[in-house]
Amino acid sequence: MSDPAVVLDDLREESEELDLLVGELGEEQWGAPTPAPGWTVAHQIAHLAWTDRAALLAATDPEAFAAETAKALAAPDRFVDEGAEEGAKLPPAELLAAWRTGRKRLQDALRAVPPGARFPWYGPPMSAPAMATARLMETWAHGQDVADALGAVRVPTARLRHVAWIGVRARDYAYLVRGIPAPADPFRVELTAPDGAMWAYGPEGAAQTVTGPALDFCLLVTQRVHRDDTALVAHGPDAERWLAIAQAFAGPAGPGRAPEGA
């Protein structure tokens, strides 16, 4: 886990980079379709704003968050889409202002959480660093959808290490949400960072390994690319199976993306 101040600084920078993409968009561009079926650029930003509000509630008012959780459990297949749909109806300037205000309030609240403290979430309880890492992962992933919709090419940064970390940590979750037993032994994951450095996870000498570009791994575990469209190499059948189902985000099993040209 990264130092809380470092990951919160990286979350701020990731959000600011996405803000540069959408800050000057015209109304028509806010309505541009993204690779997520039925979601426009506005839906992507509305979802981030909605989740920031939920995280802020969890960190500052657990009882109120429990009431929101009950609503989510009552409509597990709809509450995420409904939250995005509601926000996407706002005028772009209002939506943008709400996202900016909400993300700053959340980041300020996370910086104030005492070390070691945990608060409720839709899955296991979260620490402030874990929540910041999850928010960065989502901001980066939904930012990729926005970039794809706008035809923008983003330069990968060292902030991807947070996405890679949560992707590795979430290995067993991908099996759990599909009702599949997870492998008993840990994998070795070796990723080439944007600057050429090596990011390694898991024990050396593991029988099952994954190697390749960190960017490809991050796109895969956030389900922004199909397995076949990556340069990742899996050694061992369990590692290969994992890459077919990997997901770094909470919630039901994601459908993934179709391969290019499909």
GROMACS .gro file of C-alpha atoms in nm:
model
  262
    1MET     CA    1   0.000   0.000   0.000
    2SER     CA    2   0.132   0.343  -0.089
    3ASP     CA    3   0.190   0.622   0.161
    4PRO     CA    4  -0.147   0.794   0.215
    5ALA     CA    5  -0.018   1.137   0.120
    6VAL     CA    6   0.144   1.002  -0.198
    7VAL     CA    7  -0.162   0.818  -0.325
    8LEU     CA    8  -0.387   1.115  -0.243
    9ASP     CA    9  -0.153   1.346  -0.434
   10ASP     CA   10  -0.161   1.103  -0.726
   11LEU     CA   11  -0.541   1.088  -0.710
   12ARG     CA   12  -0.554   1.465  -0.732
   13GLU     CA   13  -0.320   1.465  -1.033
   14GLU     CA   14  -0.517   1.190  -1.208
   15SER     CA   15  -0.839   1.384  -1.157
   16GLU     CA   16  -0.679   1.705  -1.284
   17GLU     CA   17  -0.557   1.529  -1.597
   18LEU     CA   18  -0.910   1.409  -1.673
   19ASP     CA   19  -1.041   1.757  -1.594
   20LEU     CA   20  -0.818   1.893  -1.870
   21LEU     CA   21  -0.992   1.660  -2.116
   22VAL     CA   22  -1.347   1.764  -2.026
   23GLY     CA   23  -1.311   2.115  -1.886
   24GLU     CA   24  -1.356   2.295  -2.216
   25LEU     CA   25  -1.590   2.055  -2.395
   26GLY     CA   26  -1.894   2.183  -2.577
   27GLU     CA   27  -2.238   2.047  -2.496
   28GLU     CA   28  -2.237   1.818  -2.800
   29GLN     CA   29  -1.910   1.657  -2.689
   30TRP     CA   30  -2.052   1.587  -2.344
   31GLY     CA   31  -2.309   1.375  -2.524
   32ALA     CA   32  -2.050   1.176  -2.721
   33PRO     CA   33  -2.088   0.798  -2.676
   34THR     CA   34  -1.810   0.616  -2.494
   35PRO     CA   35  -1.710   0.249  -2.522
   36ALA     CA   36  -1.937   0.170  -2.225
   37PRO     CA   37  -2.275   0.083  -2.382
   38GLY     CA   38  -2.531   0.357  -2.319
   39TRP     CA   39  -2.285   0.586  -2.145
   40THR     CA   40  -2.180   0.925  -2.279
   41VAL     CA   41  -1.894   1.141  -2.160
   42ALA     CA   42  -2.145   1.301  -1.921
   43HIS     CA   43  -2.234   0.958  -1.776
   44GLN     CA   44  -1.867   0.885  -1.709
   45ILE     CA   45  -1.811   1.207  -1.516
   46ALA     CA   46  -2.146   1.174  -1.340
   47HIS     CA   47  -2.049   0.826  -1.224
   48LEU     CA   48  -1.722   0.955  -1.079
   49ALA     CA   49  -1.906   1.237  -0.903
   50TRP     CA   50  -2.167   0.994  -0.768
   51THR     CA   51  -1.905   0.754  -0.633
   52ASP     CA   52  -1.709   1.040  -0.477
   53ARG     CA   53  -2.024   1.143  -0.291
   54ALA     CA   54  -2.079   0.787  -0.170
   55ALA     CA   55  -1.718   0.760  -0.053
   56LEU     CA   56  -1.741   1.092   0.129
   57LEU     CA   57  -2.054   0.972   0.306
   58ALA     CA   58  -1.882   0.647   0.405
   59ALA     CA   59  -1.583   0.835   0.547
   60THR     CA   60  -1.781   1.098   0.736
   61ASP     CA   61  -2.127   0.957   0.815
   62PRO     CA   62  -2.132   0.575   0.830
   63GLU     CA   63  -2.497   0.562   0.938
   64ALA     CA   64  -2.612   0.763   0.637
   65PHE     CA   65  -2.393   0.549   0.415
   66ALA     CA   66  -2.561   0.237   0.554
   67ALA     CA   67  -2.895   0.372   0.430
   68GLU     CA   68  -2.744   0.422   0.083
   69THR     CA   69  -2.607   0.069   0.091
   70ALA     CA   70  -2.957  -0.063   0.157
   71LYS     CA   71  -3.075   0.111  -0.160
   72ALA     CA   72  -2.793  -0.046  -0.356
   73LEU     CA   73  -2.877  -0.394  -0.225
   74ALA     CA   74  -3.238  -0.343  -0.328
   75ALA     CA   75  -3.135  -0.279  -0.689
   76PRO     CA   76  -2.786  -0.428  -0.736
   77ASP     CA   77  -2.810  -0.435  -1.115
   78ARG     CA   78  -2.939  -0.078  -1.153
   79PHE     CA   79  -2.809   0.154  -0.884
   80VAL     CA   80  -2.478   0.235  -1.058
   81ASP     CA   81  -2.644   0.310  -1.391
   82GLU     CA   82  -2.919   0.507  -1.221
   83GLY     CA   83  -2.666   0.723  -1.040
   84ALA     CA   84  -2.483   0.798  -1.364
   85GLU     CA   85  -2.808   0.864  -1.551
   86GLU     CA   86  -2.927   1.114  -1.291
   87GLY     CA   87  -2.604   1.311  -1.301
   88ALA     CA   88  -2.579   1.301  -1.680
   89LYS     CA   89  -2.906   1.494  -1.703
   90LEU     CA   90  -2.745   1.799  -1.542
   91PRO     CA   91  -2.622   2.087  -1.761
   92PRO     CA   92  -2.252   2.020  -1.837
   93ALA     CA   93  -2.129   2.321  -1.639
   94GLU     CA   94  -2.328   2.212  -1.334
   95LEU     CA   95  -2.206   1.852  -1.361
   96LEU     CA   96  -1.846   1.963  -1.399
   97ALA     CA   97  -1.872   2.193  -1.096
   98ALA     CA   98  -2.028   1.915  -0.888
   99TRP     CA   99  -1.751   1.672  -0.979
  100ARG     CA  100  -1.480   1.925  -0.898
  101THR     CA  101  -1.633   2.018  -0.563
  102GLY     CA  102  -1.711   1.660  -0.466
  103ARG     CA  103  -1.371   1.517  -0.544
  104LYS     CA  104  -1.195   1.790  -0.344
  105ARG     CA  105  -1.424   1.734  -0.046
  106LEU     CA  106  -1.352   1.362  -0.058
  107GLN     CA  107  -0.977   1.410  -0.084
  108ASP     CA  108  -0.980   1.654   0.208
  109ALA     CA  109  -1.185   1.408   0.414
  110LEU     CA  110  -0.953   1.118   0.334
  111ARG     CA  111  -0.651   1.322   0.441
  112ALA     CA  112  -0.821   1.376   0.777
  113VAL     CA  113  -0.893   1.007   0.845
  114PRO     CA  114  -0.674   0.886   1.135
  115PRO     CA  115  -0.403   0.633   1.042
  116GLY     CA  116  -0.534   0.278   1.064
  117ALA     CA  117  -0.900   0.382   1.075
  118ARG     CA  118  -1.146   0.204   0.848
  119PHE     CA  119  -1.492   0.294   0.728
  120PRO     CA  120  -1.769   0.097   0.554
  121TRP     CA  121  -1.791   0.039   0.182
  122TYR     CA  122  -1.993  -0.178  -0.056
  123GLY     CA  123  -1.740  -0.456  -0.001
  124PRO     CA  124  -1.498  -0.492   0.290
  125PRO     CA  125  -1.429  -0.184   0.509
  126MET     CA  126  -1.176   0.058   0.359
  127SER     CA  127  -0.883   0.255   0.494
  128ALA     CA  128  -0.818   0.602   0.355
  129PRO     CA  129  -0.522   0.485   0.140
  130ALA     CA  130  -0.726   0.194   0.002
  131MET     CA  131  -1.016   0.424  -0.085
  132ALA     CA  132  -0.782   0.674  -0.252
  133THR     CA  133  -0.628   0.391  -0.455
  134ALA     CA  134  -0.971   0.267  -0.560
  135ARG     CA  135  -1.080   0.618  -0.658
  136LEU     CA  136  -0.764   0.666  -0.862
  137MET     CA  137  -0.822   0.335  -1.039
  138GLU     CA  138  -1.178   0.435  -1.128
  139THR     CA  139  -1.079   0.784  -1.232
  140TRP     CA  140  -0.813   0.645  -1.462
  141ALA     CA  141  -1.042   0.378  -1.607
  142HIS     CA  142  -1.336   0.608  -1.673
  143GLY     CA  143  -1.092   0.866  -1.800
  144GLN     CA  144  -0.983   0.610  -2.059
  145ASP     CA  145  -1.342   0.580  -2.176
  146VAL     CA  146  -1.362   0.958  -2.207
  147ALA     CA  147  -1.033   0.972  -2.397
  148ASP     CA  148  -1.151   0.700  -2.635
  149ALA     CA  149  -1.475   0.885  -2.697
  150LEU     CA  150  -1.290   1.207  -2.777
  151GLY     CA  151  -1.015   1.043  -2.982
  152ALA     CA  152  -0.752   1.159  -2.731
  153VAL     CA  153  -0.433   0.966  -2.657
  154ARG     CA  154  -0.319   0.978  -2.297
  155VAL     CA  155   0.046   0.944  -2.197
  156PRO     CA  156   0.080   0.668  -1.933
  157THR     CA  157   0.237   0.779  -1.606
  158ALA     CA  158   0.383   0.624  -1.292
  159ARG     CA  159   0.039   0.663  -1.134
  160LEU     CA  160  -0.047   0.336  -1.306
  161ARG     CA  161   0.135   0.157  -1.025
  162HIS     CA  162  -0.172   0.210  -0.807
  163VAL     CA  163  -0.399   0.056  -1.071
  164ALA     CA  164  -0.161  -0.237  -1.115
  165TRP     CA  165  -0.143  -0.291  -0.739
  166ILE     CA  166  -0.518  -0.307  -0.694
  167GLY     CA  167  -0.547  -0.529  -1.002
  168VAL     CA  168  -0.311  -0.783  -0.848
  169ARG     CA  169  -0.475  -0.757  -0.506
  170ALA     CA  170  -0.817  -0.820  -0.660
  171ARG     CA  171  -0.714  -1.149  -0.822
  172ASP     CA  172  -0.926  -1.372  -0.600
  173TYR     CA  173  -1.225  -1.135  -0.619
  174ALA     CA  174  -1.255  -1.203  -0.993
  175TYR     CA  175  -1.303  -1.571  -0.915
  176LEU     CA  176  -1.537  -1.505  -0.622
  177VAL     CA  177  -1.791  -1.301  -0.821
  178ARG     CA  178  -1.802  -1.576  -1.083
  179GLY     CA  179  -1.843  -1.857  -0.833
  180ILE     CA  180  -1.510  -2.011  -0.932
  181PRO     CA  181  -1.257  -2.139  -0.676
  182ALA     CA  182  -0.946  -1.921  -0.675
  183PRO     CA  183  -0.604  -2.083  -0.717
  184ALA     CA  184  -0.442  -2.166  -0.386
  185ASP     CA  185  -0.096  -2.042  -0.475
  186PRO     CA  186   0.003  -1.680  -0.545
  187PHE     CA  187   0.111  -1.569  -0.891
  188ARG     CA  188   0.416  -1.371  -0.991
  189VAL     CA  189   0.333  -1.057  -1.191
  190GLU     CA  190   0.614  -0.860  -1.354
  191LEU     CA  191   0.516  -0.544  -1.538
  192THR     CA  192   0.719  -0.297  -1.740
  193ALA     CA  193   0.640   0.054  -1.617
  194PRO     CA  194   0.604   0.351  -1.853
  195ASP     CA  195   0.960   0.460  -1.769
  196GLY     CA  196   1.102   0.112  -1.831
  197ALA     CA  197   1.129   0.012  -1.465
  198MET     CA  198   1.000  -0.323  -1.342
  199TRP     CA  199   0.703  -0.350  -1.107
  200ALA     CA  200   0.695  -0.696  -0.949
  201TYR     CA  201   0.428  -0.858  -0.732
  202GLY     CA  202   0.419  -1.203  -0.577
  203PRO     CA  203   0.695  -1.450  -0.494
  204GLU     CA  204   0.985  -1.518  -0.725
  205GLY     CA  205   0.977  -1.872  -0.858
  206ALA     CA  206   0.595  -1.894  -0.861
  207ALA     CA  207   0.466  -2.156  -1.102
  208GLN     CA  208   0.211  -1.920  -1.255
  209THR     CA  209   0.335  -1.587  -1.391
  210VAL     CA  210   0.218  -1.287  -1.590
  211THR     CA  211   0.457  -1.052  -1.767
  212GLY     CA  212   0.415  -0.756  -2.000
  213PRO     CA  213   0.348  -0.382  -2.020
  214ALA     CA  214   0.196  -0.221  -1.713
  215LEU     CA  215  -0.038  -0.020  -1.935
  216ASP     CA  216  -0.180  -0.334  -2.094
  217PHE     CA  217  -0.228  -0.495  -1.753
  218CYS     CA  218  -0.408  -0.190  -1.617
  219LEU     CA  219  -0.634  -0.170  -1.922
  220LEU     CA  220  -0.713  -0.540  -1.885
  221VAL     CA  221  -0.793  -0.545  -1.512
  222THR     CA  222  -1.019  -0.242  -1.554
  223GLN     CA  223  -1.176  -0.425  -1.851
  224ARG     CA  224  -1.093  -0.149  -2.101
  225VAL     CA  225  -0.932  -0.392  -2.346
  226HIS     CA  226  -0.979  -0.753  -2.452
  227ARG     CA  227  -0.718  -1.007  -2.347
  228ASP     CA  228  -0.629  -1.076  -2.712
  229ASP     CA  229  -0.541  -0.710  -2.770
  230THR     CA  230  -0.267  -0.699  -2.507
  231ALA     CA  231   0.101  -0.792  -2.510
  232LEU     CA  232   0.067  -0.971  -2.176
  233VAL     CA  233   0.218  -1.318  -2.152
  234ALA     CA  234   0.079  -1.579  -1.913
  235HIS     CA  235   0.288  -1.878  -1.809
  236GLY     CA  236   0.061  -2.149  -1.674
  237PRO     CA  237  -0.307  -2.232  -1.726
  238ASP     CA  238  -0.422  -2.066  -1.403
  239ALA     CA  239  -0.252  -1.740  -1.496
  240GLU     CA  240  -0.407  -1.748  -1.842
  241ARG     CA  241  -0.751  -1.813  -1.699
  242TRP     CA  242  -0.712  -1.521  -1.460
  243LEU     CA  243  -0.632  -1.281  -1.742
  244ALA     CA  244  -0.959  -1.382  -1.909
  245ILE     CA  245  -1.165  -1.279  -1.604
  246ALA     CA  246  -0.951  -1.023  -1.416
  247GLN     CA  247  -1.122  -0.716  -1.275
  248ALA     CA  248  -0.992  -0.453  -1.037
  249PHE     CA  249  -1.333  -0.303  -0.955
  250ALA     CA  250  -1.597  -0.410  -0.706
  251GLY     CA  251  -1.941  -0.528  -0.808
  252PRO     CA  252  -2.072  -0.805  -1.031
  253ALA     CA  253  -1.856  -0.978  -1.289
  254GLY     CA  254  -1.790  -0.731  -1.568
  255PRO     CA  255  -1.864  -0.827  -1.931
  256GLY     CA  256  -1.526  -0.701  -2.052
  257ARG     CA  257  -1.462  -0.557  -2.396
  258ALA     CA  258  -1.486  -0.724  -2.733
  259PRO     CA  259  -1.161  -0.776  -2.924
  260GLU     CA  260  -1.066  -0.515  -3.181
  261GLY     CA  261  -1.237  -0.573  -3.511
  262ALA     CA  262  -1.510  -0.790  -3.360
   0.00000   0.00000   0.00000
